[in-house]
mmCIF file of C-alpha atoms in Angstrom:
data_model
loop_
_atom_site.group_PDB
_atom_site.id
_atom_site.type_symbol
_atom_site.label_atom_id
_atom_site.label_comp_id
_atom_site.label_asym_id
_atom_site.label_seq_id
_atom_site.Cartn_x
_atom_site.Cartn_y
_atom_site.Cartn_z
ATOM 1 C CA UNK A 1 -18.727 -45.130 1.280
ATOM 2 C CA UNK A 2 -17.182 -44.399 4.462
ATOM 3 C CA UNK A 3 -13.654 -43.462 2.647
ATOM 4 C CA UNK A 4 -15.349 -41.332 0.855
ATOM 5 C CA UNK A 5 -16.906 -39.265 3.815
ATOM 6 C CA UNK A 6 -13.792 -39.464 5.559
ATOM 7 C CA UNK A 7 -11.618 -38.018 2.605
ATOM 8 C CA UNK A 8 -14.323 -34.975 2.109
ATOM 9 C CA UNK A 9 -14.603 -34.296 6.023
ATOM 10 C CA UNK A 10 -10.056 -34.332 5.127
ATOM 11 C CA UNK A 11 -10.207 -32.558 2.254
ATOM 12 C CA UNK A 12 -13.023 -29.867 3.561
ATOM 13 C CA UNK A 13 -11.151 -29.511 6.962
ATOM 14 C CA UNK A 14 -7.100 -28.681 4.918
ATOM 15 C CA UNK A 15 -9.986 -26.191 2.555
ATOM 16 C CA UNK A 16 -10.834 -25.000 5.465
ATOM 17 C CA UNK A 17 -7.461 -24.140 7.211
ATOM 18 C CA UNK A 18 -5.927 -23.075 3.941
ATOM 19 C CA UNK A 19 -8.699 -19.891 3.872
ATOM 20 C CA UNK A 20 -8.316 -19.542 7.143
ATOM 21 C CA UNK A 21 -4.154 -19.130 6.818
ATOM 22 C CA UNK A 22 -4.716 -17.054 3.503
ATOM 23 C CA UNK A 23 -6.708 -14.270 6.070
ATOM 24 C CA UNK A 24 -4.328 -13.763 9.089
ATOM 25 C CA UNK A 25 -1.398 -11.184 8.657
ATOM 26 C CA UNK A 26 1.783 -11.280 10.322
ATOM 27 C CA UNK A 27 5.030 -8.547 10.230
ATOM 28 C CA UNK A 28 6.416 -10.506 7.299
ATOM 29 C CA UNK A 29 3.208 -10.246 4.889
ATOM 30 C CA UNK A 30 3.342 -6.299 5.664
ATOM 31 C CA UNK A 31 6.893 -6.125 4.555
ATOM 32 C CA UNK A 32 5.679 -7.678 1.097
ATOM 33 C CA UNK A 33 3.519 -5.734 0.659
ATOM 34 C CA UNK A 34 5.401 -2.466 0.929
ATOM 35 C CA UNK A 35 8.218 -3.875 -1.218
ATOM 36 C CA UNK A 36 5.767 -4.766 -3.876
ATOM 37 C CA UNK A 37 4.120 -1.137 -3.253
ATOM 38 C CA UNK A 38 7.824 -0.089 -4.128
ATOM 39 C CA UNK A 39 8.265 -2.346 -7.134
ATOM 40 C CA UNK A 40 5.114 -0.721 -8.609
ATOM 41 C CA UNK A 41 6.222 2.608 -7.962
ATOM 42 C CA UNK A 42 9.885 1.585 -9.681
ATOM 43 C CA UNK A 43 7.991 0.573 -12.652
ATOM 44 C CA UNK A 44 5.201 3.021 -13.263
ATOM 45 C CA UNK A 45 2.686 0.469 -12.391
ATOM 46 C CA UNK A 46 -0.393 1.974 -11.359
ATOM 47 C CA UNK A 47 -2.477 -1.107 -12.134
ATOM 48 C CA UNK A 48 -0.422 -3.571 -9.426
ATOM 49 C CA UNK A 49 -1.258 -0.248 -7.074
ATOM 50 C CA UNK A 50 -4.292 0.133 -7.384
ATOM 51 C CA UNK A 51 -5.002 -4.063 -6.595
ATOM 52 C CA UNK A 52 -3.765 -3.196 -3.317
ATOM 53 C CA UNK A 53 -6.645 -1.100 -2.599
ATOM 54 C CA UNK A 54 -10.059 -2.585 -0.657
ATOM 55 C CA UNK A 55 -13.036 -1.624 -1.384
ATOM 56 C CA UNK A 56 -14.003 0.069 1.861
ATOM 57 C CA UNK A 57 -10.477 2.609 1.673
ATOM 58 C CA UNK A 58 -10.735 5.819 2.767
ATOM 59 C CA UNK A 59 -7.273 7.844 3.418
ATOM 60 C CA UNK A 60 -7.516 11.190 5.164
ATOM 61 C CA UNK A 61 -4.343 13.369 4.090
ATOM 62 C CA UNK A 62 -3.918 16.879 6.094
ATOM 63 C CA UNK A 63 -1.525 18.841 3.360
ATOM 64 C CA UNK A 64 1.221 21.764 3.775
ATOM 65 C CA UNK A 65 2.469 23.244 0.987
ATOM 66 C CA UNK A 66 5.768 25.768 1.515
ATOM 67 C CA UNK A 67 4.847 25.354 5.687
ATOM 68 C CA UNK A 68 1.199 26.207 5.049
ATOM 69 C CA UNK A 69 -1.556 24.071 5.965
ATOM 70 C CA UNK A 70 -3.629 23.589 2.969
ATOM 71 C CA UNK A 71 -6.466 21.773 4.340
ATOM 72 C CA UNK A 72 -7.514 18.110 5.045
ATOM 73 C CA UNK A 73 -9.250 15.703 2.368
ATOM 74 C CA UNK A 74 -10.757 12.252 2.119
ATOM 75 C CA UNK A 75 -9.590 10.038 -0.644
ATOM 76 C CA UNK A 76 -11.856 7.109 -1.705
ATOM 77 C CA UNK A 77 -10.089 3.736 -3.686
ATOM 78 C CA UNK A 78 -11.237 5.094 -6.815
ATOM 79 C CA UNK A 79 -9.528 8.965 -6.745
ATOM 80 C CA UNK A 80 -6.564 7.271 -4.727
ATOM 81 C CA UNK A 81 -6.514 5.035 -8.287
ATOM 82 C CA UNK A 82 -7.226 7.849 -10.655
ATOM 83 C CA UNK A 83 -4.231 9.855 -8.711
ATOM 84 C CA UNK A 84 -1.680 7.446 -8.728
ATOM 85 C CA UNK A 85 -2.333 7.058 -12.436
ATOM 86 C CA UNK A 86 -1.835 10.464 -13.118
ATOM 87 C CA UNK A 87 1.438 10.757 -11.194
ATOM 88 C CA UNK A 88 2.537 7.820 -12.871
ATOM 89 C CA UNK A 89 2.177 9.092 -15.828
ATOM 90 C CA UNK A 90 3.885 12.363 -14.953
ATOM 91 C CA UNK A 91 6.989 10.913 -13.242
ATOM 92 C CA UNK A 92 7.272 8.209 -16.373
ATOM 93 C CA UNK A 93 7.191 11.233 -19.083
ATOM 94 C CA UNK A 94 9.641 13.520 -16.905
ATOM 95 C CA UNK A 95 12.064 9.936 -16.848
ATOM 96 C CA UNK A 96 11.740 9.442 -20.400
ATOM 97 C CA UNK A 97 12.167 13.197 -21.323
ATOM 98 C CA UNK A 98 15.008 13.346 -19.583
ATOM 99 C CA UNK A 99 16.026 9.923 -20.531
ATOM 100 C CA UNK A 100 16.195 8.688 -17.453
ATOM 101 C CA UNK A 101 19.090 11.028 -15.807
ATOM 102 C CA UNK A 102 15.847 12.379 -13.995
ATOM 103 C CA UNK A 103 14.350 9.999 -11.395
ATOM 104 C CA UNK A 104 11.915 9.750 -8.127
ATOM 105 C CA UNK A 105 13.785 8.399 -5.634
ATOM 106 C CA UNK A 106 11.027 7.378 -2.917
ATOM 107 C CA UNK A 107 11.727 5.732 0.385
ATOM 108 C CA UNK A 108 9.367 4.332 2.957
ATOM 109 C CA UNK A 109 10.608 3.590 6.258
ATOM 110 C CA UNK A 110 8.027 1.484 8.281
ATOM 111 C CA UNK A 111 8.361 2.655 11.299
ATOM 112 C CA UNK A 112 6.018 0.367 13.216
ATOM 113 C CA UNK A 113 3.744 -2.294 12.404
ATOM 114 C CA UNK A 114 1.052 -3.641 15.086
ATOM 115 C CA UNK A 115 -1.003 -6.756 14.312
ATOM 116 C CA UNK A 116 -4.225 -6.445 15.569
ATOM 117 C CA UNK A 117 -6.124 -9.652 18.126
ATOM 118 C CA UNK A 118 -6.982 -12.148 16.016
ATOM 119 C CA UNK A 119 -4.278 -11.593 12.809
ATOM 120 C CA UNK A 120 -6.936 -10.667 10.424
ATOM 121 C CA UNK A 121 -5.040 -6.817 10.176
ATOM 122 C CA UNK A 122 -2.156 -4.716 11.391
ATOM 123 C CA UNK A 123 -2.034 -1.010 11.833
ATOM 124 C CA UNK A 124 1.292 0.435 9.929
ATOM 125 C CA UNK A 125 3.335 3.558 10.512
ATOM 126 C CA UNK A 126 5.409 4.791 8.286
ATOM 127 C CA UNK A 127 6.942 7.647 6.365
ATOM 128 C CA UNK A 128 7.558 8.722 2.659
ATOM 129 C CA UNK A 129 9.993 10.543 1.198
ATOM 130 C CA UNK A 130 10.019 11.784 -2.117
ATOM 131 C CA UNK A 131 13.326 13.059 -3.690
ATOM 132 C CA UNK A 132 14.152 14.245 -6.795
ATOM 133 C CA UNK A 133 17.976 13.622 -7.212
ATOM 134 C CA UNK A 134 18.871 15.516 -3.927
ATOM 135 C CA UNK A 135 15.907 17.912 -4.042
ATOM 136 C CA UNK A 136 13.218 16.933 -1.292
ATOM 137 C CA UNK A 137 9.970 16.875 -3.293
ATOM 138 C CA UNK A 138 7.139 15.489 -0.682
ATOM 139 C CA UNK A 139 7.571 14.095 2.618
ATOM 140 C CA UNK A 140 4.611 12.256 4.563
ATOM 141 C CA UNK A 141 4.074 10.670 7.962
ATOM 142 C CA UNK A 142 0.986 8.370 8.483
ATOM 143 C CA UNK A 143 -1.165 5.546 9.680
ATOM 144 C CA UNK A 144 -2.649 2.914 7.239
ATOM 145 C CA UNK A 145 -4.870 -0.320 8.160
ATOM 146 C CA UNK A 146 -3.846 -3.341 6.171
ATOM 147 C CA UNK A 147 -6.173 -6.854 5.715
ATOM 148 C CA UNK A 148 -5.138 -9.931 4.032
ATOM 149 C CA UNK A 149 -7.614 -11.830 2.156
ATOM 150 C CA UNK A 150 -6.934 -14.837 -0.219
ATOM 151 C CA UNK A 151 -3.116 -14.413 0.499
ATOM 152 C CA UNK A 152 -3.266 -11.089 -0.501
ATOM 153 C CA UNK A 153 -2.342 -7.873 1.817
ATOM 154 C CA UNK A 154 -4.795 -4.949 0.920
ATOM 155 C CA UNK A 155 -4.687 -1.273 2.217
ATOM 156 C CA UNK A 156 -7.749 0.339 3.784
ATOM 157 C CA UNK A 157 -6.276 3.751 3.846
ATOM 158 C CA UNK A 158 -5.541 5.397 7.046
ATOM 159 C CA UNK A 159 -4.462 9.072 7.794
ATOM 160 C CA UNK A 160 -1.413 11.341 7.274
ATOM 161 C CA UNK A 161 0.319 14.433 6.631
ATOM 162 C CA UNK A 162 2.083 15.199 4.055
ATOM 163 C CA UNK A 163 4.548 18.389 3.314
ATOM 164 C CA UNK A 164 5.420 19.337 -0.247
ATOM 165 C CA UNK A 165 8.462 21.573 -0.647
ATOM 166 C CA UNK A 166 8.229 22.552 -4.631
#
């Protein structure tokens, strides 16, 4: 009897620490997580994208188009989802149309990454740039608030500009 209690009070105590690890964050998870961002953008994935998304995002974007300010929105998950499946689908059918001599090269350079008190999220800044063989398609600067829960890094959305030069 008592080797039982003892190996549940063990076995609830390394459950215990285990979901307790799989919430903090640290510089390393953030790096995974933007180099599986750019593995899903490689491949056209807007499914592995969209995963990344929590349920409470909200991204607010301030545009320019041809040095014009546009305006500012607010994205929820579900049009950041719908959106990045439509791109998807246009940058895979101008790759396959041009059978693949036409690509996207995009490039995020992570500027900073602060980890919040506690290790439960980190504040990110980074840019994006968008090229089309040498032609400079978007650019964008921003902040985004990522969370890890159940070993998994998830974005919250953030804010940004972005510049589009087509």
């Amino acid at each position: 009897m008592v080797v039982r209690l003892l190996v549940l009070v063990v076995l609830a105590a390394v459950a215990y620490v285990a979901w307790d690890h799989g919430r903090t964050i640290d510089e390393s998870h953030v790096r995974q997580y933007y180099d599986r961002q750019m593995d899903a953008i490689r491949s056209f994935d807007h499914e592995a994208m969209c995963d990344d998304i929590a349920d409470d995002f909200s991204a607010s974007v301030t545009s320019f188009v041809g040095g014009r300010n546009i305006g500012k929105a607010v994205y929820d998950g579900e049009t950041t989802c719908r959106m990045t499946r439509e791109m998807f689908d246009d940058m895979r059918n101008l790759s396959n149309r041009s059978r693949g001599m036409l690509a996207f090269d995009v490039r995020v350079d992570v500027r900073s990454i602060q980890i919040e008190p506690g290790y439960r999220s980190a504040v990110v800044e980074s840019t994006t740039t968008v090229k089309l063989g040498e032609i400079l398609v978007t650019r964008s600067r921003g902040t985004e608030r990522l969370s890890r829960s159940l070993w998994r890094v998830r974005s919250h959305g953030g804010e940004g500009q972005a510049w589009t030069y087509l």
